[in-house]
XYZ file of C-alpha atoms in Angstrom:
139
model
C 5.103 -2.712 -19.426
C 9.017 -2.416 -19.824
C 11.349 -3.136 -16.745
C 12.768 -0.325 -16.813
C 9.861 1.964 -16.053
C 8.958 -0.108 -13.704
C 12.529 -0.062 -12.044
C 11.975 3.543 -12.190
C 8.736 3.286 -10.379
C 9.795 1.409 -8.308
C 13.022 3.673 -7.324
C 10.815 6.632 -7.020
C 8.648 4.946 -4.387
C 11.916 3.764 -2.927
C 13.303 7.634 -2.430
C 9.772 9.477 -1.855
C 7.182 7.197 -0.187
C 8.918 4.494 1.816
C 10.936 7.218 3.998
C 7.504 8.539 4.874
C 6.381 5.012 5.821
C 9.306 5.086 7.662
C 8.637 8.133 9.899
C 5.474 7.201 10.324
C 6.381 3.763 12.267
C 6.076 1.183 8.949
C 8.119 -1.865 8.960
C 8.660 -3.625 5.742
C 10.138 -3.428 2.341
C 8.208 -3.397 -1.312
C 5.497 -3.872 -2.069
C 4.540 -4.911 1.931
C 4.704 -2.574 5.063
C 2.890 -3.044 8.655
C 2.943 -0.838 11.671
C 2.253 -2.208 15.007
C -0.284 -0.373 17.021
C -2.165 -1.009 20.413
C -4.929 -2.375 19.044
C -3.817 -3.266 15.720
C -1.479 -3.660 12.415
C -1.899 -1.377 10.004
C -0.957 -2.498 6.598
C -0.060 -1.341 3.386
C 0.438 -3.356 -0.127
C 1.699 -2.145 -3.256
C -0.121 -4.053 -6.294
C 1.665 -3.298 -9.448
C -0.952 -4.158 -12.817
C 1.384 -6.705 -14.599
C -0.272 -5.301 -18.499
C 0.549 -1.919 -17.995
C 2.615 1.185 -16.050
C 0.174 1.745 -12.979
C -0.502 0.307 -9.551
C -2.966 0.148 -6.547
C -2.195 0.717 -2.657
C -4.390 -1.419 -0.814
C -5.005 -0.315 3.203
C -5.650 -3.220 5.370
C -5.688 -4.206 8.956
C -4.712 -7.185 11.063
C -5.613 -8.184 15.074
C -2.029 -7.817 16.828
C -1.211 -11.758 16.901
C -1.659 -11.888 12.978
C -4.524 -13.779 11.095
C -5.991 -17.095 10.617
C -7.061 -17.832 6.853
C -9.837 -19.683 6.048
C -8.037 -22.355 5.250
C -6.547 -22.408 8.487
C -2.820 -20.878 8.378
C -1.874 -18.840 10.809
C 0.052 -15.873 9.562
C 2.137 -14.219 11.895
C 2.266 -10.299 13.037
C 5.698 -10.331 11.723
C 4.034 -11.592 7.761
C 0.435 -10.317 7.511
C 0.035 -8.482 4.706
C -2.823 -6.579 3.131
C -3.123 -9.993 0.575
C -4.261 -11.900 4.006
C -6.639 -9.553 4.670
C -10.371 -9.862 3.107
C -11.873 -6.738 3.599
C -9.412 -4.595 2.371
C -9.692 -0.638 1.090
C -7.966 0.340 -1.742
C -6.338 3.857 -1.340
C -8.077 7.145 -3.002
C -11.736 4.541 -2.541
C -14.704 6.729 -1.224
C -16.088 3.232 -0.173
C -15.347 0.077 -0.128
C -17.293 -0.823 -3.731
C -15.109 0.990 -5.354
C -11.588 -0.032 -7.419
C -9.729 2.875 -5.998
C -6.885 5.335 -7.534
C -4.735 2.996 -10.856
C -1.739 5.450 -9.995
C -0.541 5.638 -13.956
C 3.068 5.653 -14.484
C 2.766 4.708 -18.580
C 3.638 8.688 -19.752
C 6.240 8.995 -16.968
C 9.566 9.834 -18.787
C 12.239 11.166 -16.607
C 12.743 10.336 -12.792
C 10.971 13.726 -11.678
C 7.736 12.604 -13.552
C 8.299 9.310 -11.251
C 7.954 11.060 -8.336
C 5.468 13.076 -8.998
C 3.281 9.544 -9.143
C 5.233 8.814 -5.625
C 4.425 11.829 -4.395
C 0.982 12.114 -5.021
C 0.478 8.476 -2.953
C 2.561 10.081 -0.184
C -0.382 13.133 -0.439
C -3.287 10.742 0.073
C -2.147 8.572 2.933
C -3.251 10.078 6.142
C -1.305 7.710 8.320
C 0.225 10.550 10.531
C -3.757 9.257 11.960
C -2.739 6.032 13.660
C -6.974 5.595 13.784
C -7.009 6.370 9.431
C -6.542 2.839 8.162
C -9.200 1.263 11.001
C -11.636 4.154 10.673
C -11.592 3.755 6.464
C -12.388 0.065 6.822
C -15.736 0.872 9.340
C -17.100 3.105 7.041
């Protein structure tokens, strides 16, 4: 995969997805975001595939005072990500066996095409539902 699409990518997320994130109480930058609830972090990672023009959003949540890894580290609230996170849901799933939505960016060729693959992320995550994340991962 060239740079520059995935600069592109990466700038299309940037102008279409993150100010969503933002409205919807997400702290972060790419490709790691958390929102502090009651109960709760929700978090959201951005796995690009290194061979090729497409990436995975993986949906993952943490106890308010972070996680402990097996190995013992504590990761703080301020640092979880979805990577610290075991059981983890990838986003477009329909359970938790599945590999999830590869949003493709490989035949994107000008910055509206770019978007379109931003947008399309911004129409699957239903995190105006503080509950979505937690409820995906009980299923």
């Amino acid at each position: 995969m060239a740079s520059d699409e995935r600069e592109m990518m990466n700038n299309a997320l940037k102008k279409v997805v993150i100010p969503f994130l933002r409205q919807q109480g997400f702290k972060g930058s790419l490709p790691h975001f958390r929102r502090k609830n009651k109960d709760n972090i929700d978090l959201i990672t951005f796995q690009f595939n290194r061979w090729d023009g497409s990436f995975v959003v993986e949906l993952a949540t943490s106890s308010v005072e972070g996680v402990t890894t097996y190995w013992g580290e504590l990761v703080p609230p301020n640092k979880v990500t979805a990577h610290d996170i075991n059981e983890r849901f990838r986003l477009g799933d329909k359970s938790k066996d599945e590999d999830g939505i590869w949003f493709s960016f490989e035949n994107a060729k000008s910055e509206e095409d770019f978007e379109e693959v931003a947008s399309y992320v911004v129409d699957l995550l239903k995190i105006t539902d503080r509950l979505w994340i937690m409820n995906l991962l009980i299923e």
